[in-house]
Short mmCIF file of C-alpha atoms and ligand atoms in Angstrom, two decimals:
data_model
loop_
_atom_site.label_atom_id
_atom_site.label_comp_id
_atom_site.label_asym_id
_atom_site.label_seq_id
_atom_site.Cartn_x
_atom_site.Cartn_y
_atom_site.Cartn_z
CA MET S 1 7.25 -22.57 247.89
CA ARG S 2 5.60 -20.52 250.40
CA ALA S 3 5.83 -16.78 249.36
CA PRO S 4 7.99 -15.18 251.65
CA ASP S 5 6.87 -12.36 253.99
CA LEU S 6 8.70 -9.67 252.45
CA LEU S 7 6.67 -6.83 253.75
CA GLY S 8 7.43 -8.06 257.23
CA ARG S 9 11.19 -7.61 257.10
CA ARG S 10 12.74 -4.27 257.57
CA LEU S 11 15.13 -3.81 254.64
CA LEU S 12 14.74 -5.07 251.15
CA PHE S 13 17.23 -5.06 248.40
CA PHE S 14 16.30 -5.24 244.97
CA THR S 15 19.21 -6.18 242.61
CA GLY S 16 19.47 -7.97 239.11
CA LYS S 17 20.62 -7.54 236.03
CA GLY S 18 20.72 -4.24 234.00
CA GLY S 19 17.33 -3.36 232.73
CA VAL S 20 15.13 -6.45 234.16
CA GLY S 21 12.94 -4.03 236.08
CA LYS S 22 14.92 -3.20 239.16
CA SER S 23 13.63 -0.04 239.91
CA THR S 24 9.99 -0.93 238.71
CA VAL S 25 9.87 -3.89 241.22
CA ALA S 26 11.50 -1.69 244.36
CA ALA S 27 9.15 1.26 243.55
CA ALA S 28 6.05 -1.15 243.29
CA THR S 29 7.01 -3.14 246.45
CA ALA S 30 7.24 0.45 248.11
CA LEU S 31 3.90 1.46 247.08
CA LEU S 32 2.24 -2.03 247.88
CA ALA S 33 3.77 -1.68 251.29
CA ALA S 34 2.42 1.92 251.49
CA ASP S 35 -1.04 0.46 250.65
CA HIS S 36 -0.92 -1.77 253.60
CA GLY S 37 -0.23 0.91 256.15
CA ARG S 38 3.83 1.07 256.34
CA ARG S 39 5.99 3.89 256.15
CA VAL S 40 8.79 3.22 253.32
CA LEU S 41 11.89 5.08 252.65
CA VAL S 42 12.93 3.75 249.03
CA VAL S 43 17.02 4.49 248.76
CA GLU S 44 17.98 4.54 245.33
CA VAL S 45 21.45 3.64 244.89
CA ASP S 46 22.50 4.34 241.29
CA ALA S 47 20.96 8.03 241.52
CA LYS S 48 19.20 7.51 237.94
CA GLY S 49 16.13 9.25 239.16
CA SER S 50 13.90 6.37 237.92
CA ILE S 51 12.23 5.88 241.48
CA ALA S 52 10.52 9.43 241.67
CA GLU S 53 9.79 8.90 238.11
CA ARG S 54 7.57 5.82 238.70
CA PHE S 55 5.40 7.74 240.95
CA GLU S 56 5.11 10.88 238.37
CA ALA S 57 7.17 13.12 241.07
CA ASP S 58 9.91 15.14 240.45
CA ALA S 59 13.75 14.07 240.92
CA VAL S 60 14.91 13.73 244.62
CA GLY S 61 18.15 14.07 246.09
CA PHE S 62 19.96 12.79 249.44
CA THR S 63 17.12 14.29 251.57
CA PRO S 64 14.18 11.71 251.71
CA ARG S 65 10.95 13.30 250.23
CA GLU S 66 7.38 12.01 249.76
CA VAL S 67 6.45 11.17 246.33
CA HIS S 68 3.22 9.22 247.29
CA PRO S 69 1.27 8.96 250.31
CA GLY S 70 3.61 6.75 252.64
CA VAL S 71 6.53 6.52 250.06
CA PHE S 72 9.88 8.61 250.73
CA VAL S 73 12.53 8.66 248.08
CA LEU S 74 16.12 9.93 248.29
CA SER S 75 18.82 9.15 246.02
CA MET S 76 22.36 8.34 246.81
CA ASP S 77 25.48 10.43 245.83
CA THR S 78 28.85 9.55 247.30
CA GLU S 79 29.56 13.69 248.09
CA ALA S 80 26.28 13.54 250.36
CA SER S 81 26.95 10.48 251.61
CA LEU S 82 30.62 11.43 252.85
CA LYS S 83 29.28 14.68 253.96
CA GLU S 84 26.67 13.16 256.37
CA TYR S 85 29.10 10.64 257.28
CA LEU S 86 31.54 13.13 258.48
CA LYS S 87 28.64 15.34 260.19
CA LEU S 88 27.57 12.20 262.29
CA ASN S 89 30.54 10.22 262.91
CA LEU S 90 33.58 12.47 263.07
CA ARG S 91 31.33 15.69 264.10
CA VAL S 92 33.09 17.72 261.38
CA PRO S 93 30.85 20.38 260.63
CA ILE S 94 30.56 20.97 256.95
CA VAL S 95 28.68 24.04 255.43
CA GLY S 96 28.19 24.24 251.45
CA ARG S 97 30.12 22.43 249.14
CA ILE S 98 32.68 19.54 250.51
CA GLY S 99 36.19 21.30 251.12
CA PRO S 100 39.85 20.07 250.87
CA LEU S 101 39.12 17.38 253.65
CA GLY S 102 36.03 16.20 252.12
CA LYS S 103 37.92 16.30 248.65
CA ALA S 104 40.89 14.00 250.27
CA LEU S 105 38.39 11.82 252.00
CA GLU S 106 36.38 11.32 248.29
CA PHE S 107 39.77 10.33 246.79
CA VAL S 108 40.12 7.73 249.15
CA ALA S 109 36.58 6.84 248.78
CA THR S 110 37.24 6.46 245.01
CA ALA S 111 40.49 4.90 245.48
CA ALA S 112 40.24 2.19 248.45
CA PRO S 113 38.33 -0.84 247.65
CA GLY S 114 35.06 -0.67 249.70
CA VAL S 115 35.27 2.45 251.05
CA LYS S 116 32.48 4.09 248.55
CA GLU S 117 30.42 0.72 248.99
CA VAL S 118 30.51 1.04 252.72
CA LEU S 119 29.41 4.69 252.52
CA THR S 120 26.42 3.52 250.64
CA ILE S 121 25.36 0.90 252.71
CA GLY S 122 26.35 2.60 255.69
CA LYS S 123 23.65 5.09 254.91
CA VAL S 124 21.04 2.53 254.31
CA CYS S 125 21.85 0.56 257.49
CA TRP S 126 21.83 3.70 259.33
CA GLU S 127 18.02 4.55 258.47
CA VAL S 128 17.45 1.23 259.54
CA ARG S 129 18.94 1.33 262.84
CA GLU S 130 17.58 4.51 263.46
CA SER S 131 13.62 3.09 262.93
CA ILE S 132 14.54 0.13 264.51
CA GLU S 133 15.35 2.52 267.96
CA GLY S 134 12.45 4.77 267.17
CA ARG S 135 14.55 7.69 266.01
CA ALA S 136 13.36 7.32 262.57
CA ASP S 137 9.59 6.80 261.14
CA TRP S 138 10.32 3.77 258.46
CA ASP S 139 8.44 0.55 258.77
CA LEU S 140 10.55 -0.41 255.50
CA VAL S 141 13.41 0.49 253.69
CA VAL S 142 13.69 -0.52 250.10
CA VAL S 143 16.87 -0.38 248.10
CA ASP S 144 16.97 -0.08 244.52
CA ALA S 145 20.10 -1.55 244.57
CA ALA S 146 23.64 -2.12 242.30
CA ALA S 147 23.21 -4.56 239.33
CA THR S 148 24.37 -8.44 240.04
CA GLY S 149 27.80 -7.25 238.72
CA HIS S 150 28.36 -5.00 241.86
CA VAL S 151 25.87 -5.60 244.47
CA ILE S 152 27.97 -8.52 246.43
CA ALA S 153 30.81 -5.79 246.75
CA GLN S 154 28.15 -3.46 248.28
CA LEU S 155 26.77 -6.19 250.71
CA GLY S 156 29.83 -7.27 251.48
CA ALA S 157 31.70 -3.89 252.03
CA PRO S 158 31.36 -3.49 255.89
CA ASP S 159 32.99 -7.02 256.08
CA ALA S 160 35.74 -6.04 253.59
CA ILE S 161 36.80 -2.98 255.60
CA ARG S 162 37.00 -4.92 258.76
CA GLU S 163 39.27 -7.32 257.08
CA MET S 164 41.61 -4.44 256.17
CA VAL S 165 41.47 -2.75 259.66
CA SER S 166 40.69 -5.08 262.36
CA VAL S 167 41.11 -2.78 265.12
CA GLY S 168 39.47 0.61 266.74
CA PRO S 169 36.84 2.33 265.95
CA VAL S 170 36.40 1.17 262.29
CA ARG S 171 35.74 -2.27 263.82
CA ALA S 172 32.75 -1.41 265.90
CA GLN S 173 31.46 0.97 262.84
CA THR S 174 30.99 -1.63 260.40
CA GLU S 175 29.98 -4.47 262.85
CA TRP S 176 26.54 -3.30 263.36
CA MET S 177 25.77 -3.01 259.77
CA THR S 178 26.88 -6.62 259.25
CA ASP S 179 24.79 -7.64 261.97
CA LEU S 180 21.50 -6.10 260.55
CA LEU S 181 22.61 -7.41 256.93
CA VAL S 182 22.46 -11.31 258.17
CA ASP S 183 19.50 -10.98 260.06
CA PRO S 184 16.92 -12.86 258.51
CA ALA S 185 14.10 -11.05 260.79
CA VAL S 186 15.28 -7.61 259.47
CA THR S 187 16.96 -8.05 255.70
CA ALA S 188 15.87 -9.70 252.38
CA LEU S 189 18.18 -9.76 249.29
CA ASN S 190 15.82 -10.12 246.05
CA VAL S 191 17.05 -10.60 242.51
CA VAL S 192 14.97 -9.39 239.52
CA ALA S 193 14.80 -11.54 236.44
CA THR S 194 13.18 -11.87 233.32
CA PRO S 195 12.36 -15.32 231.54
CA GLU S 196 15.44 -14.84 229.07
CA GLU S 197 18.73 -16.44 228.99
CA MET S 198 21.14 -13.45 230.37
CA PRO S 199 19.21 -12.27 233.20
CA VAL S 200 18.64 -16.04 234.19
CA ALA S 201 22.29 -16.92 234.02
CA GLU S 202 23.20 -13.87 236.06
CA THR S 203 20.75 -14.59 238.79
CA ILE S 204 21.85 -18.39 239.11
CA GLU S 205 25.12 -17.01 239.19
CA LEU S 206 24.44 -14.38 241.50
CA VAL S 207 22.81 -16.41 244.30
CA GLU S 208 25.60 -18.96 244.50
CA ARG S 209 28.25 -16.33 244.57
CA ALA S 210 25.84 -14.53 247.47
CA ARG S 211 25.86 -17.70 249.31
CA GLU S 212 29.26 -18.58 249.31
CA GLU S 213 30.57 -14.88 249.83
CA LEU S 214 27.89 -13.30 252.27
CA ASP S 215 25.44 -14.49 255.18
CA VAL S 216 22.79 -11.81 253.60
CA PRO S 217 19.14 -13.80 253.80
CA PHE S 218 17.61 -14.08 250.34
CA GLY S 219 14.02 -13.07 249.75
CA ALA S 220 12.58 -14.18 246.27
CA VAL S 221 13.19 -14.21 242.91
CA ILE S 222 10.77 -11.68 240.93
CA VAL S 223 10.53 -12.77 237.62
CA ASN S 224 9.50 -9.68 235.51
CA ARG S 225 7.80 -9.66 232.00
CA VAL S 226 6.28 -12.81 231.80
CA LEU S 227 4.20 -13.22 228.74
CA PRO S 228 0.69 -13.97 228.95
CA GLU S 229 -0.77 -17.39 227.39
CA LEU S 230 -2.35 -15.94 224.55
CA PHE S 231 -3.20 -19.04 222.61
CA THR S 232 -4.55 -22.46 223.21
CA HIS S 233 -3.23 -25.52 221.71
CA ALA S 234 -6.43 -25.98 219.60
CA ASP S 235 -5.91 -21.85 218.47
CA GLU S 236 -2.22 -22.94 217.47
CA ALA S 237 -3.51 -25.91 215.37
CA ALA S 238 -5.90 -23.55 213.78
CA PHE S 239 -3.52 -20.95 212.28
CA GLU S 240 -1.11 -23.47 211.56
CA ALA S 241 -4.03 -24.84 209.41
CA PHE S 242 -4.31 -21.39 208.28
CA HIS S 243 -0.98 -21.33 207.24
CA GLU S 244 -1.16 -23.83 204.43
CA PRO S 245 -1.44 -22.36 201.07
CA ALA S 246 -4.99 -23.25 199.89
CA PRO S 247 -6.71 -21.72 203.43
CA GLU S 248 -4.07 -18.97 203.28
CA ALA S 249 -5.37 -18.08 200.04
CA VAL S 250 -9.18 -18.53 200.88
CA LEU S 251 -8.70 -15.97 204.09
CA ARG S 252 -6.20 -13.33 202.01
CA GLU S 253 -9.12 -13.30 199.29
CA ALA S 254 -11.88 -12.57 202.09
CA ALA S 255 -9.98 -10.55 204.42
CA GLY S 256 -6.83 -8.67 202.58
CA ALA S 257 -3.05 -9.57 202.33
CA GLY S 258 -2.59 -8.50 206.08
CA VAL S 259 -3.87 -11.83 207.05
CA SER S 260 -0.57 -13.36 206.56
CA ALA S 261 1.24 -10.98 208.90
CA VAL S 262 -1.64 -11.61 211.59
CA LEU S 263 -0.77 -15.28 211.38
CA ASP S 264 2.91 -14.41 211.57
CA GLY S 265 2.29 -12.33 214.44
CA ALA S 266 0.50 -15.26 216.32
CA ARG S 267 3.42 -17.89 215.68
CA LEU S 268 5.93 -15.62 216.84
CA ALA S 269 3.92 -15.04 220.00
CA VAL S 270 3.65 -18.58 220.61
CA SER S 271 7.48 -19.24 220.16
CA LEU S 272 8.51 -16.17 222.21
CA ARG S 273 6.57 -17.84 224.93
CA ARG S 274 8.03 -21.09 224.29
CA THR S 275 11.67 -19.69 224.32
CA ARG S 276 10.84 -17.86 227.44
CA ALA S 277 9.06 -21.11 229.19
CA VAL S 278 12.46 -22.72 228.59
CA HIS S 279 14.45 -20.39 230.71
CA LEU S 280 12.21 -20.16 233.22
CA SER S 281 12.38 -23.72 233.94
CA TRP S 282 16.03 -23.54 233.98
CA LEU S 283 15.43 -20.52 236.47
CA ARG S 284 13.13 -22.87 238.66
CA GLU S 285 15.29 -25.92 238.34
CA SER S 286 18.79 -24.01 239.04
CA VAL S 287 17.38 -21.63 242.04
CA ASP S 288 15.52 -23.00 245.19
CA LEU S 289 13.77 -19.94 246.03
CA PRO S 290 10.30 -18.60 246.18
CA MET S 291 9.48 -17.04 242.72
CA LEU S 292 7.00 -14.18 242.21
CA TYR S 293 5.64 -13.89 238.82
CA VAL S 294 5.01 -10.22 237.21
CA PRO S 295 3.23 -10.35 233.80
CA TYR S 296 4.45 -8.03 231.07
CA LEU S 297 2.54 -4.83 230.65
CA PHE S 298 1.74 -3.85 227.14
CA SER S 299 2.18 0.03 227.94
CA ARG S 300 4.60 2.51 226.81
CA SER S 301 4.67 4.47 229.60
CA HIS S 302 6.21 3.77 233.24
CA GLY S 303 4.08 6.24 235.50
CA LEU S 304 2.20 5.56 238.55
CA ARG S 305 -0.57 3.52 236.92
CA GLU S 306 2.23 0.84 235.51
CA THR S 307 3.62 1.00 239.25
CA ARG S 308 0.44 0.33 240.64
CA MET S 309 -0.19 -2.72 238.19
CA VAL S 310 2.85 -4.58 239.29
CA ALA S 311 2.36 -3.95 242.95
CA GLU S 312 -1.05 -5.81 242.48
CA ALA S 313 0.55 -8.35 240.60
CA LEU S 314 2.81 -8.76 243.61
CA GLY S 315 0.30 -8.31 246.09
CA GLU S 316 -1.52 -11.38 244.69
CA GLU S 317 1.95 -13.29 244.39
CA LEU S 318 2.38 -12.46 248.08
CA GLY S 319 -1.21 -13.63 249.06
CA LEU S 320 -2.03 -10.22 250.18
N1 LIG F 401 6.21 -5.89 233.74
C1 LIG F 401 7.03 -4.93 232.80
N2 LIG F 401 6.31 -5.14 231.65
C2 LIG F 401 6.85 -4.23 230.69
N3 LIG F 401 7.81 -3.19 230.46
C3 LIG F 401 8.56 -3.30 231.80
C4 LIG F 401 7.90 -4.01 232.88
N4 LIG F 401 8.84 -3.68 233.98
C5 LIG F 401 9.70 -2.92 233.53
N5 LIG F 401 9.51 -2.77 232.24
C6 LIG F 401 9.76 -1.45 231.28
O1 LIG F 401 11.46 -2.28 231.12
C7 LIG F 401 12.30 -0.91 231.61
C8 LIG F 401 13.56 -1.25 232.63
O2 LIG F 401 12.92 -1.28 233.59
P1 LIG F 401 13.89 -0.64 234.76
O3 LIG F 401 14.22 0.68 234.50
O4 LIG F 401 12.59 -1.01 235.84
O5 LIG F 401 14.62 -1.76 234.85
P2 LIG F 401 16.27 -1.66 235.99
O6 LIG F 401 16.68 -2.93 236.30
O7 LIG F 401 15.89 -0.63 236.91
O8 LIG F 401 17.16 -0.96 235.02
P3 LIG F 401 18.59 -0.17 235.29
O9 LIG F 401 19.64 -1.50 235.50
O10 LIG F 401 18.52 0.50 233.88
O11 LIG F 401 18.73 0.42 236.28
C9 LIG F 401 11.72 0.44 231.65
O12 LIG F 401 11.16 0.83 230.27
C10 LIG F 401 10.68 -0.36 232.52
O13 LIG F 401 9.09 0.49 232.09
MG1 LIG F 402 16.88 1.20 237.85
#
């Protein structure tokens, strides 16, 4: 399947099971786009501060800050989005911490289904619309989105709200969001997975559900933490042979007791790769989307250097 033109869109969502690498891939995509001359805004939805960390910058808040040349980050939280919503749409001036009106609205936002989600998605769509209409300077908005369990509610929020309130300003205030979200020239929903059973199962389920419940176009599945093929069949045959009692005794004699551990390590690497290959083929057979592969990085830190390595891998996969 041909590599998708991800950098040609204006709005990229990255979702996936918890811990699979959504933030890593979102940050790397932003870096790749910036390297290709784009001005990028990364919106961090769950506000964990992971994006700034991946550029080795200090944590950011609701106001976008440049963390790397061409890469700006903002972290969402509901109170700040409520304030901005009130300021922009209801023209209620708000100074300092949110007052009683805001408290009431925050209560509504927490209680009514879809309200919190629409504030989040509304902020994202608003930044995109501002840039399309020339009032903001983003070429691309990258969203480090909610995990698979929650992303459908988030992307479907404008529709859900419209179903509840089908008249008046609410309709107008959410319809433009849906228009942006379903436009394949603007938006792509990307799913990050790892070659493991649960992330693959969640990816398959998410793609099915999103197709049933949303009209948001898909971009790619990013398969993260793919293990390198370390050994050939001949190598495997060799260390299987070493594992026979006689050769192993000779090896231990020559190289010490560590020989057994090294052989076990080699076998483990092969079997890990095999089981991951099984999950990977299950994913490939079940999901008809372009797949981009990112190798497992054998690194203890996750700073700019690692972000760059993932960006390079993605660039190669995208043919850039
Ligand atoms: N290709 C890779 N190779 C090795 N480690 C990786 C790779 N990609 C991500 N990681 C590591 O895996 C961990 C989880 O990654 P990340 O925080 O990006 O996942 P996430 O999906 O955003 O998690 P959460 O659901 O908690 O937001 C991090 O420690 C990260 O450094
Ligand atoms: Mg994350």
